[in-house]
Amino acid sequence: MSQVENSNSYPTSARNQVKRRHDRGFYDHATVHRILDSSMLCHVSYVIDGQPYCTPTFFWREGTKLYWHGSSASRMLRNQTRGERVCLTVAHLDSLVLARCGFNHSADYRAVMAFGTAYLVTDPEEKERAVIAMVDRFFPGRTASLRQSTAQETKATSFIAMEIEEASAKIRAKGVADDDQDYELPIYAERIPVRTVLGAPEPCPRLLDGVSRPAGLNGYSEGRLLDDALRDAYFVEYPNG
Amino acid sequence: MSQVENSNSYPTSARNQVKRRHDRGFYDHATVHRILDSSMLCHVSYVIDGQPYCTPTFFWREGTKLYWHGSSASRMLRNQTRGERVCLTVAHLDSLVLARCGFNHSADYRAVMAFGTAYLVTDPEEKERAVIAMVDRFFPGRTASLRQSTAQETKATSFIAMEIEEASAKIRAKGVADDDQDYELPIYAERIPVRTVLGAPEPCPRLLDGVSRPAGLNGYSEGRLLDDALRDAYFVEYPNG
């Protein structure tokens, strides 16, 4: 995980350079993509008439492009069809850190901020690929088993894409880190791990007789980390990363 | 959970009115605050020179005000001291929903978008309260057991506050919801619950002999939902909501 800028790293600028704690900053594709691919949920920021909006939504990556979707009626998407600057952020909370003084209370986390100009996917081939990827990226091969999308459904849904122009990852993974002299104090300190895990799958109560869970969903099993399930699914669908 | 606007609800405007799926929108304090108080992590959006930024950070609520903090050197905070418009968003992912067609694939979630004008906390009394709340809101009473903050630490940290001018909550909690005729198809569908849980606390390896875990941390026990631990802590610290 090098901070050196090269063909496998995102360029840095005033925008994405990690300012504080720059030892926590990474720009290489491997680190940035790993954090992105471990998440289904992102937050997209955009501006309308000077007012920032921060919308949680689902997204996926294809190479150095990010995709997200929604109804054509959505305010966010309406705005972004004009080619708006956006910032798409993913954050994983990995622990709560209780230190020996207030200011060293912290958390372990992995986060990515990705910057670019969003555009509406209008190319029919790219849109067709997005219709499949929005399902298969998370559940590889699933689209083939589903009722086919109607022309109306496809028409009613917009996909937004963004080439990642700049991105940075920020990682803290060190638990308690107190000032040297504070370790001599009789104060309790700990790290509390936080994990996002899958519960037992709940089959739809209206399944027809004889319809059972496809083997392709085995990666989504009770107790698994959501991160791991999502990242494994990504590599099944996009074996070349 | 009424959508009627009253003294216990946030006002609605073009900004916060839930546009799509407005049956999922709520504006009452109880619903909005419950979602906020179940989280430590938020995403704050702000604008610098027309470029939106989306920064993950920790936050807490006091009445209808939200607080967050960081080093005085942080770009975000430097910008927001001028009284910037911001949008602070919290989102909880509660399940993945696999339907019988691609477009009904979804997720259960709880999210809040809160709008306001951020200001730098400069009033000494408000800042002193924030220094305590940034720890005690999550770990009630803990500040009293810690090494006291130095004047330098307090000076080096900025707190940002925002009165919530408008807010909306959006909740989906219904699992699989297919088109009527699709229930007759022999296609597998399910809801996969997602839970963010606490792991076993990891005491700092450098604890002095005889220093044990304070009873006040009992709410943060292995296997508990992070949501529940955070909300319980909130009500210990702010019994009146």
Short mmCIF file of C-alpha atoms in Angstrom, two decimals:
data_model
loop_
_atom_site.label_atom_id
_atom_site.label_comp_id
_atom_site.label_asym_id
_atom_site.label_seq_id
_atom_site.Cartn_x
_atom_site.Cartn_y
_atom_site.Cartn_z
CA MET A 1 0.00 0.00 0.00
CA SER A 2 2.16 2.76 -1.33
CA GLN A 3 1.37 6.45 -1.41
CA VAL A 4 3.48 6.85 -4.54
CA GLU A 5 1.49 8.09 -7.50
CA ASN A 6 1.59 5.67 -10.41
CA SER A 7 -0.64 4.09 -13.00
CA ASN A 8 -2.26 2.00 -10.28
CA SER A 9 -2.99 4.97 -8.07
CA TYR A 10 -5.47 7.82 -8.27
CA PRO A 11 -3.88 11.21 -8.79
CA THR A 12 -3.82 13.52 -5.80
CA SER A 13 -4.84 17.16 -5.68
CA ALA A 14 -5.96 19.70 -3.13
CA ARG A 15 -9.32 17.98 -3.32
CA ASN A 16 -8.50 14.44 -2.30
CA GLN A 17 -5.18 14.76 -0.49
CA VAL A 18 -5.71 13.56 3.06
CA LYS A 19 -4.88 16.67 5.07
CA ARG A 20 -4.97 15.55 8.65
CA ARG A 21 -3.21 12.39 9.77
CA HIS A 22 -1.80 11.89 6.31
CA ASP A 23 -0.23 8.64 7.50
CA ARG A 24 -3.79 7.34 7.28
CA GLY A 25 -4.15 8.25 3.59
CA PHE A 26 -3.91 5.86 0.61
CA TYR A 27 -4.47 6.49 -3.09
CA ASP A 28 -3.65 3.17 -4.74
CA HIS A 29 -6.39 1.38 -6.64
CA ALA A 30 -6.10 -1.81 -4.59
CA THR A 31 -6.77 -0.08 -1.28
CA VAL A 32 -9.45 2.26 -2.60
CA HIS A 33 -11.28 -0.47 -4.51
CA ARG A 34 -11.18 -2.95 -1.65
CA ILE A 35 -13.01 -0.50 0.61
CA LEU A 36 -15.54 0.36 -2.11
CA ASP A 37 -16.21 -3.27 -3.01
CA SER A 38 -16.88 -4.16 0.62
CA SER A 39 -19.95 -1.95 0.66
CA MET A 40 -23.35 -1.78 -0.97
CA LEU A 41 -24.25 1.55 0.62
CA CYS A 42 -22.57 4.84 -0.21
CA HIS A 43 -23.38 8.50 0.42
CA VAL A 44 -23.43 10.78 -2.62
CA SER A 45 -23.01 14.53 -2.19
CA TYR A 46 -24.19 16.99 -4.80
CA VAL A 47 -25.19 20.63 -4.90
CA ILE A 48 -28.44 22.27 -5.99
CA ASP A 49 -28.51 26.08 -5.92
CA GLY A 50 -25.64 26.20 -3.46
CA GLN A 51 -27.29 23.77 -1.04
CA PRO A 52 -25.41 20.51 -0.48
CA TYR A 53 -27.34 17.26 -0.30
CA CYS A 54 -26.05 13.98 1.09
CA THR A 55 -28.06 11.03 -0.17
CA PRO A 56 -27.50 7.45 0.94
CA THR A 57 -27.84 5.04 -1.97
CA PHE A 58 -26.63 1.73 -3.37
CA PHE A 59 -23.76 1.67 -5.81
CA TRP A 60 -21.25 -0.58 -7.51
CA ARG A 61 -17.88 -0.28 -9.24
CA GLU A 62 -16.78 -1.31 -12.71
CA GLY A 63 -13.06 -0.68 -13.18
CA THR A 64 -12.53 2.98 -12.25
CA LYS A 65 -16.19 3.86 -12.75
CA LEU A 66 -18.91 3.99 -10.11
CA TYR A 67 -22.59 3.43 -10.84
CA TRP A 68 -25.75 4.12 -8.87
CA HIS A 69 -29.38 4.20 -9.79
CA GLY A 70 -32.85 5.38 -8.85
CA SER A 71 -36.13 6.44 -10.32
CA SER A 72 -35.98 8.96 -13.13
CA ALA A 73 -38.12 11.12 -10.89
CA SER A 74 -35.48 11.43 -8.19
CA ARG A 75 -34.32 14.94 -7.46
CA MET A 76 -30.74 13.86 -7.18
CA LEU A 77 -30.67 12.20 -10.55
CA ARG A 78 -32.57 14.97 -12.29
CA ASN A 79 -29.88 17.32 -11.17
CA GLN A 80 -26.95 15.10 -11.99
CA THR A 81 -27.95 14.54 -15.61
CA ARG A 82 -26.47 17.93 -16.30
CA GLY A 83 -23.05 16.57 -15.49
CA GLU A 84 -22.68 17.62 -11.87
CA ARG A 85 -19.64 17.42 -9.64
CA VAL A 86 -20.22 14.82 -6.99
CA CYS A 87 -18.37 13.22 -4.11
CA LEU A 88 -19.22 9.60 -3.37
CA THR A 89 -18.17 8.33 0.04
CA VAL A 90 -18.09 4.91 1.66
CA ALA A 91 -17.29 4.43 5.34
CA HIS A 92 -16.97 1.29 7.44
CA LEU A 93 -16.94 1.57 11.23
CA ASP A 94 -14.65 -1.14 12.64
CA SER A 95 -14.44 -0.30 16.33
CA LEU A 96 -15.06 2.20 19.09
CA VAL A 97 -11.87 3.25 20.86
CA LEU A 98 -12.02 4.31 24.51
CA ALA A 99 -8.80 6.01 25.56
CA ARG A 100 -7.42 7.42 28.79
CA CYS A 101 -8.32 11.02 27.93
CA GLY A 102 -11.23 12.49 26.03
CA PHE A 103 -9.30 13.66 23.00
CA ASN A 104 -7.84 10.23 22.28
CA HIS A 105 -11.27 8.64 22.10
CA SER A 106 -11.59 7.52 18.53
CA ALA A 107 -12.68 4.72 16.25
CA ASP A 108 -11.13 2.35 13.79
CA TYR A 109 -12.57 2.81 10.33
CA ARG A 110 -12.02 2.46 6.59
CA ALA A 111 -13.34 5.20 4.33
CA VAL A 112 -13.08 6.30 0.71
CA MET A 113 -13.98 9.62 -0.83
CA ALA A 114 -14.24 9.54 -4.63
CA PHE A 115 -14.59 12.66 -6.77
CA GLY A 116 -15.85 13.01 -10.30
CA THR A 117 -18.47 14.36 -12.66
CA ALA A 118 -21.66 12.32 -12.74
CA TYR A 119 -23.48 11.66 -15.98
CA LEU A 120 -26.75 10.02 -16.90
CA VAL A 121 -26.21 6.66 -18.60
CA THR A 122 -27.93 7.07 -21.97
CA ASP A 123 -25.94 4.67 -24.13
CA PRO A 124 -28.30 1.66 -24.57
CA GLU A 125 -25.53 -0.89 -24.23
CA GLU A 126 -24.12 0.70 -21.09
CA LYS A 127 -27.62 0.93 -19.61
CA GLU A 128 -28.34 -2.72 -20.40
CA ARG A 129 -25.11 -3.66 -18.64
CA ALA A 130 -26.12 -1.57 -15.62
CA VAL A 131 -29.56 -3.26 -15.41
CA ILE A 132 -27.76 -6.58 -15.01
CA ALA A 133 -24.91 -5.35 -12.83
CA MET A 134 -27.18 -3.69 -10.26
CA VAL A 135 -28.28 -7.24 -9.32
CA ASP A 136 -25.44 -9.49 -10.45
CA ARG A 137 -22.66 -7.46 -8.91
CA PHE A 138 -24.16 -8.35 -5.51
CA PHE A 139 -25.71 -11.72 -6.42
CA PRO A 140 -23.64 -13.17 -9.29
CA GLY A 141 -25.69 -14.82 -12.02
CA ARG A 142 -29.02 -13.98 -10.38
CA THR A 143 -30.45 -11.93 -13.27
CA ALA A 144 -30.69 -15.06 -15.44
CA SER A 145 -33.07 -16.63 -12.89
CA LEU A 146 -35.39 -13.60 -12.59
CA ARG A 147 -38.50 -12.42 -14.39
CA GLN A 148 -37.07 -10.29 -17.22
CA SER A 149 -37.17 -6.53 -16.90
CA THR A 150 -39.90 -4.83 -18.91
CA ALA A 151 -39.14 -1.94 -21.24
CA GLN A 152 -41.21 0.25 -18.91
CA GLU A 153 -39.15 -0.69 -15.86
CA THR A 154 -35.92 0.03 -17.68
CA LYS A 155 -37.28 3.33 -18.94
CA ALA A 156 -38.42 4.40 -15.46
CA THR A 157 -34.99 3.84 -13.96
CA SER A 158 -32.02 6.09 -14.46
CA PHE A 159 -28.46 5.05 -13.93
CA ILE A 160 -25.80 7.53 -13.05
CA ALA A 161 -22.14 6.86 -13.63
CA MET A 162 -18.97 8.63 -12.66
CA GLU A 163 -15.40 8.05 -13.71
CA ILE A 164 -13.31 8.33 -10.53
CA GLU A 165 -11.08 11.32 -11.22
CA GLU A 166 -9.59 11.47 -7.75
CA ALA A 167 -10.02 9.29 -4.72
CA SER A 168 -8.50 8.79 -1.33
CA ALA A 169 -8.81 6.09 1.27
CA LYS A 170 -8.39 6.80 4.94
CA ILE A 171 -7.83 3.95 7.35
CA ARG A 172 -7.43 3.82 11.11
CA ALA A 173 -6.79 0.37 12.50
CA LYS A 174 -4.83 0.67 15.70
CA GLY A 175 -7.21 0.51 18.65
CA VAL A 176 -6.20 2.45 21.76
CA ALA A 177 -3.44 4.98 21.12
CA ASP A 178 -2.83 7.12 24.17
CA ASP A 179 -0.23 9.78 24.88
CA ASP A 180 2.89 8.09 26.26
CA GLN A 181 2.60 9.42 29.79
CA ASP A 182 -1.11 8.52 30.00
CA TYR A 183 -0.34 4.80 29.99
CA GLU A 184 0.90 5.23 33.55
CA LEU A 185 -2.53 6.34 34.76
CA PRO A 186 -4.97 3.93 36.45
CA ILE A 187 -7.65 4.51 33.82
CA TYR A 188 -9.54 1.83 31.93
CA ALA A 189 -9.18 1.84 28.12
CA GLU A 190 -10.43 -0.57 25.49
CA ARG A 191 -11.31 -1.20 21.88
CA ILE A 192 -14.84 -2.44 21.15
CA PRO A 193 -14.96 -4.19 17.77
CA VAL A 194 -17.94 -3.41 15.56
CA ARG A 195 -19.02 -5.87 12.88
CA THR A 196 -21.74 -5.74 10.29
CA VAL A 197 -22.99 -9.30 9.90
CA LEU A 198 -25.66 -11.16 8.00
CA GLY A 199 -28.59 -12.71 9.85
CA ALA A 200 -30.33 -15.93 8.85
CA PRO A 201 -31.88 -15.48 5.40
CA GLU A 202 -35.67 -15.17 5.55
CA PRO A 203 -37.24 -16.84 2.50
CA CYS A 204 -40.26 -14.97 1.12
CA PRO A 205 -43.36 -16.54 2.76
CA ARG A 206 -45.03 -16.66 -0.65
CA LEU A 207 -42.46 -18.88 -2.39
CA LEU A 208 -44.02 -21.53 -4.63
CA ASP A 209 -43.62 -25.14 -3.55
CA GLY A 210 -40.32 -26.64 -4.60
CA VAL A 211 -38.51 -23.33 -5.06
CA SER A 212 -35.33 -23.48 -3.03
CA ARG A 213 -32.40 -21.19 -2.37
CA PRO A 214 -29.93 -21.13 -5.30
CA ALA A 215 -26.40 -22.27 -4.51
CA GLY A 216 -25.17 -18.93 -5.84
CA LEU A 217 -26.38 -17.31 -2.62
CA ASN A 218 -24.27 -19.53 -0.37
CA GLY A 219 -21.87 -16.66 0.22
CA TYR A 220 -24.66 -14.86 2.04
CA SER A 221 -24.83 -17.11 5.07
CA GLU A 222 -25.81 -16.37 8.66
CA GLY A 223 -23.06 -14.80 10.73
CA ARG A 224 -20.84 -13.80 7.79
CA LEU A 225 -19.42 -10.34 7.60
CA LEU A 226 -21.36 -8.27 5.05
CA ASP A 227 -17.99 -6.88 3.88
CA ASP A 228 -16.70 -10.34 3.00
CA ALA A 229 -19.89 -11.49 1.29
CA LEU A 230 -19.96 -8.37 -0.88
CA ARG A 231 -16.28 -8.51 -1.78
CA ASP A 232 -16.43 -12.22 -2.64
CA ALA A 233 -19.47 -11.60 -4.84
CA TYR A 234 -17.61 -8.79 -6.58
CA PHE A 235 -14.75 -11.06 -7.57
CA VAL A 236 -17.10 -13.75 -8.87
CA GLU A 237 -18.74 -11.18 -11.14
CA TYR A 238 -15.57 -9.23 -12.00
CA PRO A 239 -12.71 -11.75 -11.74
CA ASN A 240 -10.22 -9.22 -13.09
CA GLY A 241 -11.10 -6.66 -10.40
CA MET B 1 -45.49 8.44 13.48
CA SER B 2 -47.54 11.14 11.83
CA GLN B 3 -46.59 13.18 8.83
CA VAL B 4 -48.63 16.11 10.17
CA GLU B 5 -46.54 19.18 10.75
CA ASN B 6 -46.67 20.37 14.36
CA SER B 7 -44.42 21.61 17.13
CA ASN B 8 -42.99 18.11 17.48
CA SER B 9 -42.17 17.82 13.80
CA TYR B 10 -39.59 19.42 11.58
CA PRO B 11 -41.05 21.76 8.97
CA THR B 12 -41.08 20.51 5.40
CA SER B 13 -39.95 22.35 2.31
CA ALA B 14 -38.77 21.54 -1.19
CA ARG B 15 -35.46 20.66 0.45
CA ASN B 16 -36.44 17.91 2.84
CA GLN B 17 -39.79 16.69 1.52
CA VAL B 18 -39.38 13.03 0.59
CA LYS B 19 -40.14 13.09 -3.12
CA ARG B 20 -40.14 9.46 -4.14
CA ARG B 21 -42.03 6.86 -2.12
CA HIS B 22 -43.41 9.55 0.16
CA ASP B 23 -45.13 6.84 2.20
CA ARG B 24 -41.62 6.18 3.51
CA GLY B 25 -41.16 9.77 4.75
CA PHE B 26 -41.41 10.97 8.36
CA TYR B 27 -40.76 14.38 9.85
CA ASP B 28 -41.67 14.00 13.53
CA HIS B 29 -38.95 14.54 16.12
CA ALA B 30 -39.41 11.10 17.67
CA THR B 31 -38.75 9.21 14.43
CA VAL B 32 -35.95 11.50 13.24
CA HIS B 33 -34.18 11.57 16.60
CA ARG B 34 -34.44 7.82 17.14
CA ILE B 35 -32.56 7.19 13.88
CA LEU B 36 -29.94 9.83 14.69
CA ASP B 37 -29.41 8.59 18.25
CA SER B 38 -28.83 5.03 17.02
CA SER B 39 -25.68 6.10 15.22
CA MET B 40 -22.24 7.43 16.02
CA LEU B 41 -21.24 7.87 12.38
CA CYS B 42 -22.78 10.41 10.04
CA HIS B 43 -21.85 11.83 6.65
CA VAL B 44 -21.65 15.63 6.37
CA SER B 45 -21.93 17.32 2.99
CA TYR B 46 -20.64 20.79 2.36
CA VAL B 47 -19.48 22.83 -0.61
CA ILE B 48 -16.15 24.51 -1.33
CA ASP B 49 -15.94 26.52 -4.56
CA GLY B 50 -18.85 24.62 -6.07
CA GLN B 51 -17.32 21.21 -5.31
CA PRO B 52 -19.35 19.04 -2.92
CA TYR B 53 -17.54 17.04 -0.25
CA CYS B 54 -18.99 14.16 1.73
CA THR B 55 -17.07 13.53 4.93
CA PRO B 56 -17.78 10.68 7.33
CA THR B 57 -17.48 11.81 10.94
CA PHE B 58 -18.80 11.22 14.45
CA PHE B 59 -21.64 13.35 15.76
CA TRP B 60 -24.19 13.65 18.52
CA ARG B 61 -27.48 15.38 19.15
CA GLU B 62 -28.54 17.79 21.87
CA GLY B 63 -32.24 18.64 21.52
CA THR B 64 -32.63 19.87 17.96
CA LYS B 65 -28.94 20.64 17.55
CA LEU B 66 -26.27 18.41 16.07
CA TYR B 67 -22.59 18.57 17.02
CA TRP B 68 -19.48 17.19 15.42
CA HIS B 69 -15.80 17.85 15.91
CA GLY B 70 -12.30 17.60 14.50
CA SER B 71 -8.96 19.29 14.47
CA SER B 72 -8.96 23.01 13.89
CA ALA B 73 -6.81 22.24 10.87
CA SER B 74 -9.51 20.24 9.11
CA ARG B 75 -10.54 21.61 5.75
CA MET B 76 -14.17 20.88 6.43
CA LEU B 77 -14.22 22.78 9.66
CA ARG B 78 -12.21 25.68 8.34
CA ASN B 79 -14.81 26.11 5.68
CA GLN B 80 -17.80 25.69 7.91
CA THR B 81 -16.79 28.36 10.37
CA ARG B 82 -18.11 30.88 7.88
CA GLY B 83 -21.62 29.60 8.50
CA GLU B 84 -21.98 27.15 5.65
CA ARG B 85 -25.06 25.27 4.54
CA VAL B 86 -24.63 21.60 5.29
CA CYS B 87 -26.60 18.39 5.04
CA LEU B 88 -25.89 15.77 7.69
CA THR B 89 -27.07 12.26 6.88
CA VAL B 90 -27.31 9.05 8.87
CA ALA B 91 -28.21 5.72 7.26
CA HIS B 92 -28.68 2.27 8.75
CA LEU B 93 -28.77 -0.75 6.45
CA ASP B 94 -31.19 -3.32 7.90
CA SER B 95 -31.45 -5.95 5.19
CA LEU B 96 -30.78 -6.93 1.60
CA VAL B 97 -33.98 -7.72 -0.31
CA LEU B 98 -33.86 -10.20 -3.19
CA ALA B 99 -37.05 -10.05 -5.25
CA ARG B 100 -38.42 -11.95 -8.22
CA CYS B 101 -37.36 -9.30 -10.75
CA GLY B 102 -34.36 -7.01 -10.89
CA PHE B 103 -36.18 -3.77 -10.25
CA ASN B 104 -37.76 -4.96 -7.01
CA HIS B 105 -34.39 -5.80 -5.52
CA SER B 106 -34.05 -3.42 -2.63
CA ALA B 107 -33.00 -3.09 0.99
CA ASP B 108 -34.60 -2.25 4.28
CA TYR B 109 -33.07 0.84 5.80
CA ARG B 110 -33.56 3.81 8.12
CA ALA B 111 -32.10 7.14 7.08
CA VAL B 112 -32.24 10.78 8.13
CA MET B 113 -31.18 13.84 6.17
CA ALA B 114 -30.85 16.99 8.32
CA PHE B 115 -30.33 20.46 6.88
CA GLY B 116 -28.99 23.57 8.53
CA THR B 117 -26.26 26.18 8.73
CA ALA B 118 -23.16 25.02 10.54
CA TYR B 119 -21.30 27.32 12.91
CA LEU B 120 -18.07 27.08 14.85
CA VAL B 121 -18.70 26.69 18.57
CA THR B 122 -16.90 29.67 20.11
CA ASP B 123 -18.92 30.27 23.26
CA PRO B 124 -16.68 28.90 26.07
CA GLU B 125 -19.56 27.34 27.98
CA GLU B 126 -20.97 25.62 24.89
CA LYS B 127 -17.48 24.38 23.98
CA GLU B 128 -16.90 23.04 27.49
CA ARG B 129 -20.20 21.16 27.24
CA ALA B 130 -19.16 19.73 23.87
CA VAL B 131 -15.80 18.51 25.24
CA ILE B 132 -17.73 16.45 27.79
CA ALA B 133 -20.58 15.39 25.49
CA MET B 134 -18.29 14.03 22.77
CA VAL B 135 -17.35 11.29 25.25
CA ASP B 136 -20.26 11.11 27.71
CA ARG B 137 -23.00 11.04 25.09
CA PHE B 138 -21.59 7.65 24.04
CA PHE B 139 -20.14 6.51 27.38
CA PRO B 140 -22.20 8.21 30.12
CA GLY B 141 -20.16 9.52 33.03
CA ARG B 142 -16.85 8.49 31.50
CA THR B 143 -15.27 11.96 31.37
CA ALA B 144 -15.10 12.09 35.18
CA SER B 145 -12.84 8.99 35.15
CA LEU B 146 -10.42 10.30 32.50
CA ARG B 147 -7.22 12.34 32.55
CA GLN B 148 -8.50 15.91 32.29
CA SER B 149 -8.25 17.69 28.96
CA THR B 150 -5.46 20.20 28.69
CA ALA B 151 -6.05 23.74 27.51
CA GLN B 152 -3.96 22.90 24.44
CA GLU B 153 -6.12 19.90 23.53
CA THR B 154 -9.26 21.95 23.84
CA LYS B 155 -7.77 24.74 21.78
CA ALA B 156 -6.66 22.37 19.03
CA THR B 157 -10.14 20.93 18.62
CA SER B 158 -13.00 22.70 16.94
CA PHE B 159 -16.61 21.83 17.45
CA ILE B 160 -19.17 22.52 14.82
CA ALA B 161 -22.87 22.80 15.63
CA MET B 162 -25.98 23.05 13.53
CA GLU B 163 -29.55 23.75 14.53
CA ILE B 164 -31.68 21.31 12.54
CA GLU B 165 -33.78 23.60 10.36
CA GLU B 166 -35.35 20.84 8.31
CA ALA B 167 -35.07 17.09 8.50
CA SER B 168 -36.69 14.03 7.06
CA ALA B 169 -36.53 10.36 7.91
CA LYS B 170 -37.00 7.68 5.30
CA ILE B 171 -37.71 4.13 6.37
CA ARG B 172 -38.18 0.93 4.42
CA ALA B 173 -38.99 -2.09 6.55
CA LYS B 174 -41.00 -4.52 4.53
CA GLY B 175 -38.70 -7.19 3.10
CA VAL B 176 -39.68 -8.70 -0.23
CA ALA B 177 -42.34 -6.68 -2.07
CA ASP B 178 -42.92 -8.06 -5.54
CA ASP B 179 -45.44 -7.12 -8.22
CA ASP B 180 -48.65 -9.08 -7.61
CA GLN B 181 -48.38 -11.31 -10.65
CA ASP B 182 -44.71 -12.12 -9.94
CA TYR B 183 -45.62 -14.10 -6.81
CA GLU B 184 -46.90 -16.81 -9.14
CA LEU B 185 -43.47 -17.36 -10.66
CA PRO B 186 -41.16 -20.17 -9.51
CA ILE B 187 -38.40 -17.75 -8.52
CA TYR B 188 -36.59 -17.68 -5.20
CA ALA B 189 -36.86 -14.47 -3.13
CA GLU B 190 -35.65 -13.62 0.34
CA ARG B 191 -34.71 -10.97 2.85
CA ILE B 192 -31.22 -11.17 4.35
CA PRO B 193 -31.10 -9.29 7.67
CA VAL B 194 -28.04 -7.13 8.29
CA ARG B 195 -27.00 -6.26 11.81
CA THR B 196 -24.23 -4.11 13.19
CA VAL B 197 -23.12 -5.77 16.41
CA LEU B 198 -20.48 -5.29 19.07
CA GLY B 199 -17.64 -7.77 19.42
CA ALA B 200 -16.01 -8.77 22.70
CA PRO B 201 -14.38 -5.68 24.22
CA GLU B 202 -10.57 -5.78 23.96
CA PRO B 203 -8.99 -4.19 27.05
CA CYS B 204 -5.88 -2.15 26.29
CA PRO B 205 -2.86 -4.48 26.77
CA ARG B 206 -1.15 -1.73 28.76
CA LEU B 207 -3.77 -1.40 31.53
CA LEU B 208 -2.26 -1.02 34.99
CA ASP B 209 -2.82 -3.88 37.43
CA GLY B 210 -6.16 -3.66 39.19
CA VAL B 211 -7.82 -1.43 36.62
CA SER B 212 -11.07 -3.09 35.59
CA ARG B 213 -13.91 -2.28 33.23
CA PRO B 214 -16.29 0.29 34.74
CA ALA B 215 -19.90 -0.85 35.20
CA GLY B 216 -20.98 2.13 33.09
CA LEU B 217 -19.76 0.26 30.01
CA ASN B 218 -22.01 -2.75 30.62
CA GLY B 219 -24.32 -1.60 27.84
CA TYR B 220 -21.49 -2.25 25.38
CA SER B 221 -21.47 -6.02 25.64
CA GLU B 222 -20.54 -8.67 23.09
CA GLY B 223 -23.27 -9.43 20.59
CA ARG B 224 -25.38 -6.36 21.31
CA LEU B 225 -26.67 -4.24 18.46
CA LEU B 226 -24.60 -1.06 18.15
CA ASP B 227 -27.88 0.80 17.57
CA ASP B 228 -29.29 -0.30 20.91
CA ALA B 229 -26.11 0.39 22.87
CA LEU B 230 -25.88 3.90 21.44
CA ARG B 231 -29.54 4.72 21.98
CA ASP B 232 -29.51 3.42 25.55
CA ALA B 233 -26.41 5.50 26.28
CA TYR B 234 -28.13 8.54 24.84
CA PHE B 235 -31.04 8.23 27.23
CA VAL B 236 -28.78 7.78 30.24
CA GLU B 237 -27.00 11.02 29.34
CA TYR B 238 -30.07 12.92 28.11
CA PRO B 239 -33.04 11.43 30.03
CA ASN B 240 -35.42 14.02 28.60
CA GLY B 241 -34.54 13.13 25.01
#
